[in-house]
Tab-separated table of C-alpha atoms in Angstrom:
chain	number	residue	atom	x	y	z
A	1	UNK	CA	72.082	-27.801	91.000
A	2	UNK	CA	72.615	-24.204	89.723
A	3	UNK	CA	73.664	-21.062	91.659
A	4	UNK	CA	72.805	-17.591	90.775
A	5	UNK	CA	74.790	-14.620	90.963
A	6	UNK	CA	73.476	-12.640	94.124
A	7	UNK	CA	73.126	-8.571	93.720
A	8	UNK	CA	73.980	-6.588	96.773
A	9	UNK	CA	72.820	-2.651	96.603
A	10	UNK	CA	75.254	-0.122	98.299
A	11	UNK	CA	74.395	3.580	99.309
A	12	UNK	CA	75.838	6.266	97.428
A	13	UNK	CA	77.686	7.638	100.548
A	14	UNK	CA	79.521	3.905	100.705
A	15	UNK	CA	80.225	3.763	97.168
A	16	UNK	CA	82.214	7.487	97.089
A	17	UNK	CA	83.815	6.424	100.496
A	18	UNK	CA	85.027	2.872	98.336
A	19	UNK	CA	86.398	5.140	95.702
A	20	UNK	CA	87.898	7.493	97.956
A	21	UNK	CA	90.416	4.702	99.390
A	22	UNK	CA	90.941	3.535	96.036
A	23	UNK	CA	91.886	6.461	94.848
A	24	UNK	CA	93.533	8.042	97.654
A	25	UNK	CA	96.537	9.524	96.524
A	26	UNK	CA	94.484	11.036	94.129
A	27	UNK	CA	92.150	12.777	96.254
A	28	UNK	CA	94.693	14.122	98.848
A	29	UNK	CA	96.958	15.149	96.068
A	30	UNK	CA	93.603	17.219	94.629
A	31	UNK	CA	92.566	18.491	97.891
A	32	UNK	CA	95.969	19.941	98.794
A	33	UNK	CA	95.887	21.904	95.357
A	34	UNK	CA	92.717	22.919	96.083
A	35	UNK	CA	93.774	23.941	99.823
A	36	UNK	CA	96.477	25.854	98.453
A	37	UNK	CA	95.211	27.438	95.532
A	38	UNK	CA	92.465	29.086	98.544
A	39	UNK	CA	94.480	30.085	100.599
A	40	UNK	CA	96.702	31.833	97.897
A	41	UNK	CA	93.673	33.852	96.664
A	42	UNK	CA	93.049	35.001	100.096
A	43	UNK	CA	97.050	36.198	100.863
A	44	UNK	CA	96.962	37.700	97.395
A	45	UNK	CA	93.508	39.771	98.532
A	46	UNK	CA	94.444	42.827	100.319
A	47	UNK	CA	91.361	43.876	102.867
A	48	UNK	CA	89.922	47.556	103.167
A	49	UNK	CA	89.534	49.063	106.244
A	50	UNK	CA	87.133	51.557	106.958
A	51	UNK	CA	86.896	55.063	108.861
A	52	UNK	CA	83.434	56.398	110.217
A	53	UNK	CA	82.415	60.052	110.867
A	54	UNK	CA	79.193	61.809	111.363
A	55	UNK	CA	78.342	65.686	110.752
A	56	UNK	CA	75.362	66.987	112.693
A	57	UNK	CA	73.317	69.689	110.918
A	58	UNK	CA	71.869	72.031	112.640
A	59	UNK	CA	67.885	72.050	112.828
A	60	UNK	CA	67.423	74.779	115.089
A	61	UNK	CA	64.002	77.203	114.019
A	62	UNK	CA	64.183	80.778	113.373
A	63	UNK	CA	63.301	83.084	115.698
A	64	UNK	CA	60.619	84.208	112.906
A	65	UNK	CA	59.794	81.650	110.997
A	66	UNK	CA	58.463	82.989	107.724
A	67	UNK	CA	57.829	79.439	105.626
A	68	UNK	CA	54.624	77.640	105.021
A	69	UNK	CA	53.737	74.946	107.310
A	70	UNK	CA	55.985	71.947	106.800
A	71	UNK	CA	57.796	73.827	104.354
A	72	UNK	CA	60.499	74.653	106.576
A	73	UNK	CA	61.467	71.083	107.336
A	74	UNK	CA	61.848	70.172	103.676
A	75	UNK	CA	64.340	73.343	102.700
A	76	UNK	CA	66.134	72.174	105.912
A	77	UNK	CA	66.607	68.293	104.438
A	78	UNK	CA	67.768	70.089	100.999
A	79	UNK	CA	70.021	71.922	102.354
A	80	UNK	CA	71.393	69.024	104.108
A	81	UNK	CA	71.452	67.348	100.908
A	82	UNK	CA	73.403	70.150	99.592
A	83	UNK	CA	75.969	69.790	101.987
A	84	UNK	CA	76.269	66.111	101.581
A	85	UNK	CA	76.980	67.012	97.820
A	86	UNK	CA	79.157	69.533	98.738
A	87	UNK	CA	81.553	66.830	100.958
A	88	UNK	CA	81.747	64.701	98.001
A	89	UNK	CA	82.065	67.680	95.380
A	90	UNK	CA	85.210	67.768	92.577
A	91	UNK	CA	86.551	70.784	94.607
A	92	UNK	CA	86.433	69.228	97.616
A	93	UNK	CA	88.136	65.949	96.223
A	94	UNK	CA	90.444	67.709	94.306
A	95	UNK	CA	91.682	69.584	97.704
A	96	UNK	CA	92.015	66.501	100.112
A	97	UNK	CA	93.826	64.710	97.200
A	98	UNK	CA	96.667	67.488	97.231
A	99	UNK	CA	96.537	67.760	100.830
A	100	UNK	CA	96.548	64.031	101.507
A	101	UNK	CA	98.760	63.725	98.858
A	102	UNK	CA	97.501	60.869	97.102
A	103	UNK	CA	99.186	60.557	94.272
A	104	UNK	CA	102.580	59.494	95.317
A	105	UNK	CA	100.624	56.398	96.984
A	106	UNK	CA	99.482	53.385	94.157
A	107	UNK	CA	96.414	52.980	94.567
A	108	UNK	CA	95.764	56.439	94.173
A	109	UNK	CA	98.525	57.197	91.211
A	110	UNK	CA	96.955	56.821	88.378
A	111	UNK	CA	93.156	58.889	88.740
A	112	UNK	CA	92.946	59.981	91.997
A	113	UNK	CA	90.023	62.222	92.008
A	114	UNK	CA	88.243	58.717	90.630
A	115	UNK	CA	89.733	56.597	93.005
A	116	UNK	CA	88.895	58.910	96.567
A	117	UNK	CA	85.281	59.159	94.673
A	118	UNK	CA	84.795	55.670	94.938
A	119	UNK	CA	86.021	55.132	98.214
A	120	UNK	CA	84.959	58.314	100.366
A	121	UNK	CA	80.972	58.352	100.597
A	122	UNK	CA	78.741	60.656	102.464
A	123	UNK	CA	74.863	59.452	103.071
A	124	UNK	CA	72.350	61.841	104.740
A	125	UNK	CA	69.712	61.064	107.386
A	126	UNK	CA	67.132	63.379	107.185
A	127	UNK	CA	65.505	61.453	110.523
A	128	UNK	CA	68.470	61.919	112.703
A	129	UNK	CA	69.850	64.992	110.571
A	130	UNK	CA	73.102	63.870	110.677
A	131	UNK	CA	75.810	62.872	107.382
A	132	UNK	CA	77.593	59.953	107.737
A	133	UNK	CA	80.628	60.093	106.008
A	134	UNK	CA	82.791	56.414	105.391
A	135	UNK	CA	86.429	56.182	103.659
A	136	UNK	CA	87.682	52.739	102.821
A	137	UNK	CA	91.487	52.239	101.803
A	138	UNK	CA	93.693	49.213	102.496
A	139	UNK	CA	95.511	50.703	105.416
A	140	UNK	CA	92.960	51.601	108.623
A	141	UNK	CA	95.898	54.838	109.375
A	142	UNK	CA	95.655	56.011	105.727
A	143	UNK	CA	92.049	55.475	105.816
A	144	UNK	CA	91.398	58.080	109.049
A	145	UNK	CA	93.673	60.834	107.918
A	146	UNK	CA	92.093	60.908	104.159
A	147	UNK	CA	88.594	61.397	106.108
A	148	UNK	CA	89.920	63.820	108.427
A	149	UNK	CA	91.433	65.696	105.403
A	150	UNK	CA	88.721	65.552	103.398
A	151	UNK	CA	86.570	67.064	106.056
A	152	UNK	CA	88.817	69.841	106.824
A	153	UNK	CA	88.791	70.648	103.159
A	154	UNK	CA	85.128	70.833	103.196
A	155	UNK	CA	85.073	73.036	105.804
A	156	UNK	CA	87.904	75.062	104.472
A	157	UNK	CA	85.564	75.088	101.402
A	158	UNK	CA	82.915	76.733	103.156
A	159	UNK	CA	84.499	79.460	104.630
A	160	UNK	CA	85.564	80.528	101.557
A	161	UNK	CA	82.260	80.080	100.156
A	162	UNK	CA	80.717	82.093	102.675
A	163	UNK	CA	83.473	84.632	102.458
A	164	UNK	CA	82.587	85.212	98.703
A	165	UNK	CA	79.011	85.570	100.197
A	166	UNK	CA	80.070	88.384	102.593
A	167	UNK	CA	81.908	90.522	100.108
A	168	UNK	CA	79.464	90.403	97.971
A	169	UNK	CA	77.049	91.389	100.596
A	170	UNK	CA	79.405	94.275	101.354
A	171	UNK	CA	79.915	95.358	97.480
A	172	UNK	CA	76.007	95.686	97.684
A	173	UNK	CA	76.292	97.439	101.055
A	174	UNK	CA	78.885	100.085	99.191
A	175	UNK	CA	76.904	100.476	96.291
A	176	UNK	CA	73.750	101.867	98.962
A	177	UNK	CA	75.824	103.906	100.684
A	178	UNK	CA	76.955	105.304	97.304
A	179	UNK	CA	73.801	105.968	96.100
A	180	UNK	CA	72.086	106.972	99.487
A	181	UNK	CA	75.274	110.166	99.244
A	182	UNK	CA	73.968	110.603	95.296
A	183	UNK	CA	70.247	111.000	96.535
A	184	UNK	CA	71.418	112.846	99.757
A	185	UNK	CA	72.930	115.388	97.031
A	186	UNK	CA	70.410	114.894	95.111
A	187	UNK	CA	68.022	116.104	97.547
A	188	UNK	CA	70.252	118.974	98.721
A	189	UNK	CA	70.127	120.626	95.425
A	190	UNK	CA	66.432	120.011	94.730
A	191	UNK	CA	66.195	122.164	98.488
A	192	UNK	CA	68.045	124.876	97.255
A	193	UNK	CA	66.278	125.310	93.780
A	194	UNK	CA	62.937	125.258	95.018
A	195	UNK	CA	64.130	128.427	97.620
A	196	UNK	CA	65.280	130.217	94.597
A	197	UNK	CA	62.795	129.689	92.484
A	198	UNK	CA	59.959	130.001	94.408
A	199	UNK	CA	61.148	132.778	96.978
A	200	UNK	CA	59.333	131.370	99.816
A	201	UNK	CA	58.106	133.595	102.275
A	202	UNK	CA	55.699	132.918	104.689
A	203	UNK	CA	54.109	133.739	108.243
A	204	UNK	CA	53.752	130.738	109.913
A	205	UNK	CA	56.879	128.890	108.279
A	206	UNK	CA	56.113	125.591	110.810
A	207	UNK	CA	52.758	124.586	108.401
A	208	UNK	CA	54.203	125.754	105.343
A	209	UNK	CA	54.370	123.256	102.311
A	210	UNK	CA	57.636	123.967	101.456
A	211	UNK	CA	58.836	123.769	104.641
A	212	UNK	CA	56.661	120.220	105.368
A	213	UNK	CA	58.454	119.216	101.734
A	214	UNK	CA	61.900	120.351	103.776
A	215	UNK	CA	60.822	117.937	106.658
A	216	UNK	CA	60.531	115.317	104.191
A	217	UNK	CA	63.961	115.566	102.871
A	218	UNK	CA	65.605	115.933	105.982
A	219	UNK	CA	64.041	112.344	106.838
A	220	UNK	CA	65.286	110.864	104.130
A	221	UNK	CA	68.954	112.791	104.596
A	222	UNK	CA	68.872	110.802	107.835
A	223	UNK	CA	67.824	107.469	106.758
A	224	UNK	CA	70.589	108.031	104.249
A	225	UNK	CA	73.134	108.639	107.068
A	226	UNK	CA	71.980	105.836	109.055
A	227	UNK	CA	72.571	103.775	106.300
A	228	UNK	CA	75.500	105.015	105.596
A	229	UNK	CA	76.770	104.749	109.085
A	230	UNK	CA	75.742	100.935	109.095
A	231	UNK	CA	77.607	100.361	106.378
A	232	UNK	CA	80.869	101.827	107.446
A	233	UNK	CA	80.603	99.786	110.610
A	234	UNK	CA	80.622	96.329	108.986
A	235	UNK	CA	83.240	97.622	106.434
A	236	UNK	CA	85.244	98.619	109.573
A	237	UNK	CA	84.497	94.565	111.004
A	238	UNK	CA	85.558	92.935	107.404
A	239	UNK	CA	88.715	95.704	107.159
A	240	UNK	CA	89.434	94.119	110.707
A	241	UNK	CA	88.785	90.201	109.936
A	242	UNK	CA	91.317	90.601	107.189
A	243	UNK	CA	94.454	91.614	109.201
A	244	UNK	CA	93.429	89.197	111.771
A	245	UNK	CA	96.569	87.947	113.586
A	246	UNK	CA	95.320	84.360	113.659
A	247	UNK	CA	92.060	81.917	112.403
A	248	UNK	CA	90.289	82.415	115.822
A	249	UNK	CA	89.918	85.906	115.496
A	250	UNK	CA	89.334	86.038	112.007
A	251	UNK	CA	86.351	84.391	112.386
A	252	UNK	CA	85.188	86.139	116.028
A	253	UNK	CA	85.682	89.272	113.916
A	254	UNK	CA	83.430	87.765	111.194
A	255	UNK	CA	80.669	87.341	112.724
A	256	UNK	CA	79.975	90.543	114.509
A	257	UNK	CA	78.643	91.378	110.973
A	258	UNK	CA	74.427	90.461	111.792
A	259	UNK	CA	74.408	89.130	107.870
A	260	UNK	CA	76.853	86.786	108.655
A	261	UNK	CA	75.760	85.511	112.365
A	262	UNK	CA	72.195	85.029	111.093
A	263	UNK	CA	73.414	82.515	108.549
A	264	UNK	CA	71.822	78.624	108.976
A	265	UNK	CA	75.568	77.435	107.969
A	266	UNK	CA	77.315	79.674	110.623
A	267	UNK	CA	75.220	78.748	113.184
A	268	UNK	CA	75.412	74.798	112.676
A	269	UNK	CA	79.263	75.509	112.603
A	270	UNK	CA	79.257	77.144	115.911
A	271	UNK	CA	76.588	74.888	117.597
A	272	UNK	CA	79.043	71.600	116.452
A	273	UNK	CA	82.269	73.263	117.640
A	274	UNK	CA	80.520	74.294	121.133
A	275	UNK	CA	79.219	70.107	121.197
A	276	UNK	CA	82.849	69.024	120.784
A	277	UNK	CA	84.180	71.753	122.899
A	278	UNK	CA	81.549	69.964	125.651
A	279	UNK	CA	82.631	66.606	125.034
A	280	UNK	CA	86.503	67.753	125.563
């Protein structure tokens, strides 16, 4: 009588468990090379932390409002775009870097205009109208004062932006005055001409033409001086901003001028320091 070899079928879960204990030192040495190679990528992996802050624009209407229907809305979200590209500008990042003074740190030695680029981004919202603004650097201390730097930069930024806008608003302001004096002169002489030339004599002087033509100039003479007068008075307010004794005033002074309190960007400014002045 014969016997035959018998086959017995194993699962593949059995047969790796069967190969594990017979090759056990093998598999714990492998595992605990595996274990530590891990965990020495993750010490060697520095984390970023990140800051958060939001700007609110301001989306207040105009008293008048002048624009096309749902025109207005649109030049409000670009200018809010405009603003978000202002945060994130070369001036701006150029500014916080030697205020922060990032390049005595690493990270930031080599480029670090390129560097704060990459890791300080500003995204609008055009439903909530607000900028979000994130900065992401491997210490969560370093990360809050570069965003808090980098706004007051921007802001600093601004006022000097809308400083260039005022004196050139007041250049154009001299140059009327100057020539509202030249046509005031102007006018004077024409005045005295036409009397000698034409030897005016008349009865009723009240309906004469030349004297109607006199009425005439003497309007304009006191548009001129009105315009004149206007002018002094916000050269006066600038004269007065600039030998401010402090910030504060400077800018109270500032915006006594109507061209400069009417601004969109003033008013946003004011509106967001009297909301943090309400949460204090």
């Amino acid at each position: 009588m014969s016997n035959s070899p018998s086959t017995q079928q194993t699962s593949p879960v059995a047969a790796f468990f069967d190969l594990l204990k017979r090759r056990m030192v093998v598999a714990l040495v492998t595992g605990i090379a595996i274990g530590v190679l891990v965990l020495a990528w993750f010490l060697s992996v520095t984390p970023l932390y990140q800051a958060d802050a939001k700007l609110v624009v301001d989306q207040s209407r105009r008293a008048v409002d002048f624009s096309p229907s749902g025109s207005d809305r649109e030049d409000r979200y670009s200018l809010m775009n405009t603003q978000r590209d202002l945060i994130v500008s070369y001036p701006v990042l150029a500014a916080t870097v030697q205020a922060a003074q990032l390049e005595k740190k690493n990270i930031y030695a080599h480029d670090p205009i390129s560097v704060l680029e990459g890791r300080l981004k500003a995204i609008s919202n055009k439903d909530s109208w607000m900028i979000d603004l994130t900065m992401r650097d491997e210490s969560p201390r370093v990360a809050e004062q570069i965003l808090v730097t980098a706004i007051e930069q921007y802001q600093a930024h601004e006022r000097r932006r809308h400083q260039q806008v005022t004196e050139g608003g007041v250049a154009l302001l001299r140059t009327q005055a100057e020539s509202a004096k030249n046509e005031l002169t102007r006018a004077r002489d024409e005045e005295q001409q036409l009397r000698i030339e034409l030897g005016i004599v008349s009865s009723d002087p009240e309906r004469n033409p030349i004297t109607e033509r006199l009425t005439q100039l003497e309007v304009r003479l006191l548009a001129a001086e009105r315009d004149l007068a206007q002018a002094e008075v916000v050269q006066a307010t600038l004269i007065a901003a600039d030998v401010a004794a402090t910030p504060d005033l400077h800018l109270q002074a500032l915006v006594q001028v109507p061209e400069i309190r009417r601004e969109v960007l003033v008013q946003s400014q004011y509106q967001s320091l009297a909301e943090l002045g309400d949460q204090r």
